[in-house]
The first five atom37 places (N, CA, C, CB, O) and aatype in JSON, in Angstrom:
{
  "aatype": [20, 20, 20, 20, 20, 20, 20, 20, 20, 20, 20, 20, 20, 20, 20, 20, 20, 20, 20, 20, 20, 20, 20, 20, 20, 20, 20, 20, 20, 20, 20, 20, 20, 20, 20, 20, 20, 20, 20, 20, 20, 20, 20, 20, 20, 20, 20, 20, 20],
  "atom_mask": [
    [1, 1, 1, 1, 1],
    [1, 1, 1, 1, 1],
    [1, 1, 1, 1, 1],
    [1, 1, 1, 1, 1],
    [1, 1, 1, 1, 1],
    [1, 1, 1, 1, 1],
    [1, 1, 1, 1, 1],
    [1, 1, 1, 1, 1],
    [1, 1, 1, 1, 1],
    [1, 1, 1, 1, 1],
    [1, 1, 1, 1, 1],
    [1, 1, 1, 1, 1],
    [1, 1, 1, 1, 1],
    [1, 1, 1, 1, 1],
    [1, 1, 1, 1, 1],
    [1, 1, 1, 1, 1],
    [1, 1, 1, 1, 1],
    [1, 1, 1, 1, 1],
    [1, 1, 1, 1, 1],
    [1, 1, 1, 1, 1],
    [1, 1, 1, 1, 1],
    [1, 1, 1, 1, 1],
    [1, 1, 1, 1, 1],
    [1, 1, 1, 1, 1],
    [1, 1, 1, 1, 1],
    [1, 1, 1, 1, 1],
    [1, 1, 1, 1, 1],
    [1, 1, 1, 1, 1],
    [1, 1, 1, 1, 1],
    [1, 1, 1, 1, 1],
    [1, 1, 1, 1, 1],
    [1, 1, 1, 1, 1],
    [1, 1, 1, 1, 1],
    [1, 1, 1, 1, 1],
    [1, 1, 1, 1, 1],
    [1, 1, 1, 1, 1],
    [1, 1, 1, 1, 1],
    [1, 1, 1, 1, 1],
    [1, 1, 1, 1, 1],
    [1, 1, 1, 1, 1],
    [1, 1, 1, 1, 1],
    [1, 1, 1, 1, 1],
    [1, 1, 1, 1, 1],
    [1, 1, 1, 1, 1],
    [1, 1, 1, 1, 1],
    [1, 1, 1, 1, 1],
    [1, 1, 1, 1, 1],
    [1, 1, 1, 1, 1],
    [1, 1, 1, 1, 1]
  ],
  "atom_positions": [
    [[-94.1, -67.26, -138.67], [-93.77, -68.35, -137.76], [-94.9, -68.69, -136.82], [-92.55, -68.01, -136.98], [-95.81, -67.89, -136.59]],
    [[-94.84, -69.88, -136.28], [-95.86, -70.34, -135.36], [-95.34, -70.21, -133.94], [-96.28, -71.81, -135.66], [-94.47, -70.97, -133.51]],
    [[-95.86, -69.24, -133.21], [-95.4, -69.03, -131.85], [-96.3, -69.76, -130.87], [-95.35, -67.53, -131.51], [-97.53, -69.69, -130.98]],
    [[-95.7, -70.46, -129.94], [-96.45, -71.31, -129.03], [-96.87, -70.58, -127.78], [-95.63, -72.52, -128.67], [-96.15, -69.73, -127.26]],
    [[-98.06, -70.92, -127.28], [-98.5, -70.4, -125.99], [-97.67, -71.02, -124.87], [-100.0, -70.69, -125.77], [-97.42, -70.39, -123.84]],
    [[-97.25, -72.26, -125.09], [-96.48, -72.97, -124.07], [-95.13, -73.39, -124.63], [-97.26, -74.21, -123.56], [-94.95, -74.54, -125.03]],
    [[-94.17, -72.47, -124.64], [-92.87, -72.78, -125.25], [-92.06, -73.81, -124.48], [-92.07, -71.53, -125.37], [-91.04, -74.29, -124.97]],
    [[-92.5, -74.16, -123.27], [-91.74, -75.15, -122.49], [-91.75, -76.53, -123.13], [-92.31, -75.24, -121.09], [-91.0, -77.41, -122.71]],
    [[-92.6, -76.73, -124.15], [-92.56, -78.01, -124.86], [-91.36, -78.11, -125.8], [-93.85, -78.21, -125.64], [-91.01, -79.2, -126.25]],
    [[-90.74, -76.98, -126.09], [-89.57, -76.97, -126.97], [-88.31, -77.35, -126.2], [-89.4, -75.59, -127.62], [-88.24, -77.2, -124.98]],
    [[-87.32, -77.85, -126.93], [-86.02, -78.08, -126.3], [-85.34, -76.74, -126.06], [-85.13, -79.01, -127.17], [-85.7, -75.73, -126.66]],
    [[-84.35, -76.74, -125.19], [-83.63, -75.5, -124.92], [-82.94, -74.99, -126.18], [-82.6, -75.71, -123.8], [-82.94, -73.79, -126.45]],
    [[-82.35, -75.9, -126.95], [-81.68, -75.49, -128.19], [-82.67, -74.85, -129.17], [-80.99, -76.69, -128.86], [-82.36, -73.85, -129.82]],
    [[-83.85, -75.43, -129.25], [-84.88, -74.89, -130.14], [-85.34, -73.51, -129.67], [-86.08, -75.85, -130.22], [-85.52, -72.6, -130.47]],
    [[-85.53, -73.38, -128.37], [-85.9, -72.07, -127.81], [-84.85, -71.02, -128.18], [-86.04, -72.16, -126.27], [-85.19, -69.93, -128.63]],
    [[-83.58, -71.37, -127.98], [-82.51, -70.42, -128.26], [-82.49, -70.03, -129.74], [-81.16, -71.01, -127.86], [-82.33, -68.86, -130.06]],
    [[-82.65, -71.0, -130.62], [-82.61, -70.68, -132.05], [-83.81, -69.84, -132.47], [-82.55, -71.96, -132.87], [-83.68, -68.96, -133.33]],
    [[-84.97, -70.09, -131.89], [-86.15, -69.28, -132.18], [-85.95, -67.84, -131.72], [-87.4, -69.88, -131.5], [-86.31, -66.9, -132.43]],
    [[-85.38, -67.68, -130.53], [-85.13, -66.33, -130.01], [-84.15, -65.58, -130.9], [-84.6, -66.41, -128.57], [-84.38, -64.43, -131.26]],
    [[-83.05, -66.23, -131.24], [-82.04, -65.61, -132.1], [-82.65, -65.24, -133.46], [-80.84, -66.55, -132.3], [-82.37, -64.17, -134.0]],
    [[-83.47, -66.12, -134.0], [-84.1, -65.87, -135.29], [-85.02, -64.65, -135.26], [-84.89, -67.1, -135.73], [-85.28, -64.04, -136.29]],
    [[-85.5, -64.31, -134.08], [-86.39, -63.17, -133.93], [-85.69, -61.97, -133.29], [-87.6, -63.55, -133.1], [-86.33, -61.08, -132.72]],
    [[-84.36, -61.97, -133.4], [-83.55, -60.83, -132.95], [-83.67, -60.54, -131.46], [-83.94, -59.62, -133.71], [-83.54, -59.39, -131.04]],
    [[-83.91, -61.58, -130.68], [-83.93, -61.42, -129.23], [-82.51, -61.68, -128.71], [-84.97, -62.39, -128.55], [-81.91, -62.7, -129.04]],
    [[-82.0, -60.76, -127.93], [-80.66, -60.92, -127.36], [-80.7, -61.94, -126.23], [-80.1, -59.56, -126.86], [-81.46, -61.79, -125.28]],
    [[-79.88, -62.97, -126.35], [-79.83, -63.99, -125.31], [-78.94, -63.54, -124.16], [-79.34, -65.32, -125.88], [-77.94, -62.86, -124.39]],
    [[-79.29, -63.9, -122.93], [-78.41, -63.59, -121.81], [-77.07, -64.32, -121.96], [-79.08, -63.98, -120.47], [-77.0, -65.41, -122.53]],
    [[-76.02, -63.71, -121.46], [-74.68, -64.28, -121.6], [-74.57, -65.6, -120.85], [-73.62, -63.3, -121.08], [-75.19, -65.79, -119.8]],
    [[-73.77, -66.5, -121.41], [-73.53, -67.76, -120.72], [-74.69, -68.72, -120.87], [-73.25, -67.52, -119.27], [-75.66, -68.45, -121.58]],
    [[-74.58, -69.83, -120.2], [-75.6, -70.88, -120.28], [-76.63, -70.66, -119.17], [-74.95, -72.29, -120.17], [-76.28, -70.57, -118.0]],
    [[-77.89, -70.58, -119.57], [-78.97, -70.32, -118.62], [-79.82, -71.58, -118.46], [-79.84, -69.13, -119.08], [-79.76, -72.49, -119.28]],
    [[-80.61, -71.6, -117.41], [-81.6, -72.67, -117.28], [-82.66, -72.5, -118.38], [-82.25, -72.66, -115.87], [-82.89, -71.4, -118.87]],
    [[-83.28, -73.6, -118.73], [-84.27, -73.56, -119.79], [-85.38, -72.56, -119.5], [-84.86, -74.93, -120.01], [-85.86, -71.89, -120.41]],
    [[-85.8, -72.45, -118.24], [-86.93, -71.55, -117.94], [-86.61, -70.09, -118.22], [-87.35, -71.71, -116.49], [-87.52, -69.28, -118.43]],
    [[-85.32, -69.74, -118.22], [-84.93, -68.38, -118.61], [-85.33, -68.12, -120.07], [-83.4, -68.17, -118.43], [-85.87, -67.06, -120.4]],
    [[-85.05, -69.11, -120.93], [-85.38, -68.96, -122.34], [-86.89, -69.03, -122.58], [-84.67, -70.03, -123.16], [-87.42, -68.35, -123.45]],
    [[-87.55, -69.86, -121.81], [-89.02, -69.94, -121.89], [-89.62, -68.57, -121.58], [-89.57, -71.02, -120.91], [-90.53, -68.11, -122.27]],
    [[-89.12, -67.94, -120.54], [-89.62, -66.62, -120.15], [-89.38, -65.58, -121.25], [-88.95, -66.17, -118.84], [-90.26, -64.78, -121.56]],
    [[-88.18, -65.6, -121.82], [-87.88, -64.69, -122.93], [-88.81, -64.93, -124.11], [-86.42, -64.85, -123.37], [-89.3, -63.99, -124.73]],
    [[-89.05, -66.19, -124.39], [-89.94, -66.54, -125.5], [-91.33, -65.98, -125.26], [-90.0, -68.07, -125.68], [-91.93, -65.37, -126.15]],
    [[-91.83, -66.17, -124.05], [-93.16, -65.65, -123.71], [-93.2, -64.13, -123.83], [-93.55, -66.08, -122.3], [-94.15, -63.57, -124.37]],
    [[-92.17, -63.48, -123.33], [-92.14, -62.01, -123.35], [-92.08, -61.47, -124.77], [-90.95, -61.5, -122.56], [-92.79, -60.53, -125.12]],
    [[-91.22, -62.07, -125.6], [-90.94, -61.48, -126.9], [-91.76, -62.07, -128.04], [-89.51, -61.63, -127.21], [-92.22, -61.34, -128.91]],
    [[-91.94, -63.38, -128.04], [-92.55, -64.02, -129.2], [-94.04, -64.27, -129.02], [-91.86, -65.32, -129.49], [-94.84, -63.89, -129.88]],
    [[-94.43, -64.9, -127.93], [-95.85, -65.19, -127.73], [-96.64, -63.89, -127.68], [-96.06, -66.0, -126.43], [-97.77, -63.82, -128.18]],
    [[-96.07, -62.87, -127.07], [-96.75, -61.58, -126.95], [-97.01, -60.93, -128.31], [-95.93, -60.63, -126.09], [-97.98, -60.19, -128.47]],
    [[-96.16, -61.21, -129.28], [-96.27, -60.57, -130.59], [-97.54, -60.95, -131.34], [-95.09, -60.93, -131.43], [-98.04, -60.16, -132.15]],
    [[-98.07, -62.12, -131.08], [-99.19, -62.57, -131.9], [-100.54, -62.18, -131.32], [-99.13, -64.05, -132.06], [-101.57, -62.47, -131.92]],
    [[-100.55, -61.52, -130.17], [-101.82, -61.1, -129.61], [-102.39, -59.92, -130.37], [-101.66, -60.75, -128.13], [-103.47, -59.43, -130.04]]
  ]
}
């Protein structure tokens, strides 16, 4: 997969589906988009370094 340095360009739905696809546990309930952006950076962007 192509992991982005700046995941904030993605929609919230896209962020969530990318996280789920990579076995990242999403926080319960509906979060602000920046919560998912942060998770993406922690889990996905970090993987490609």
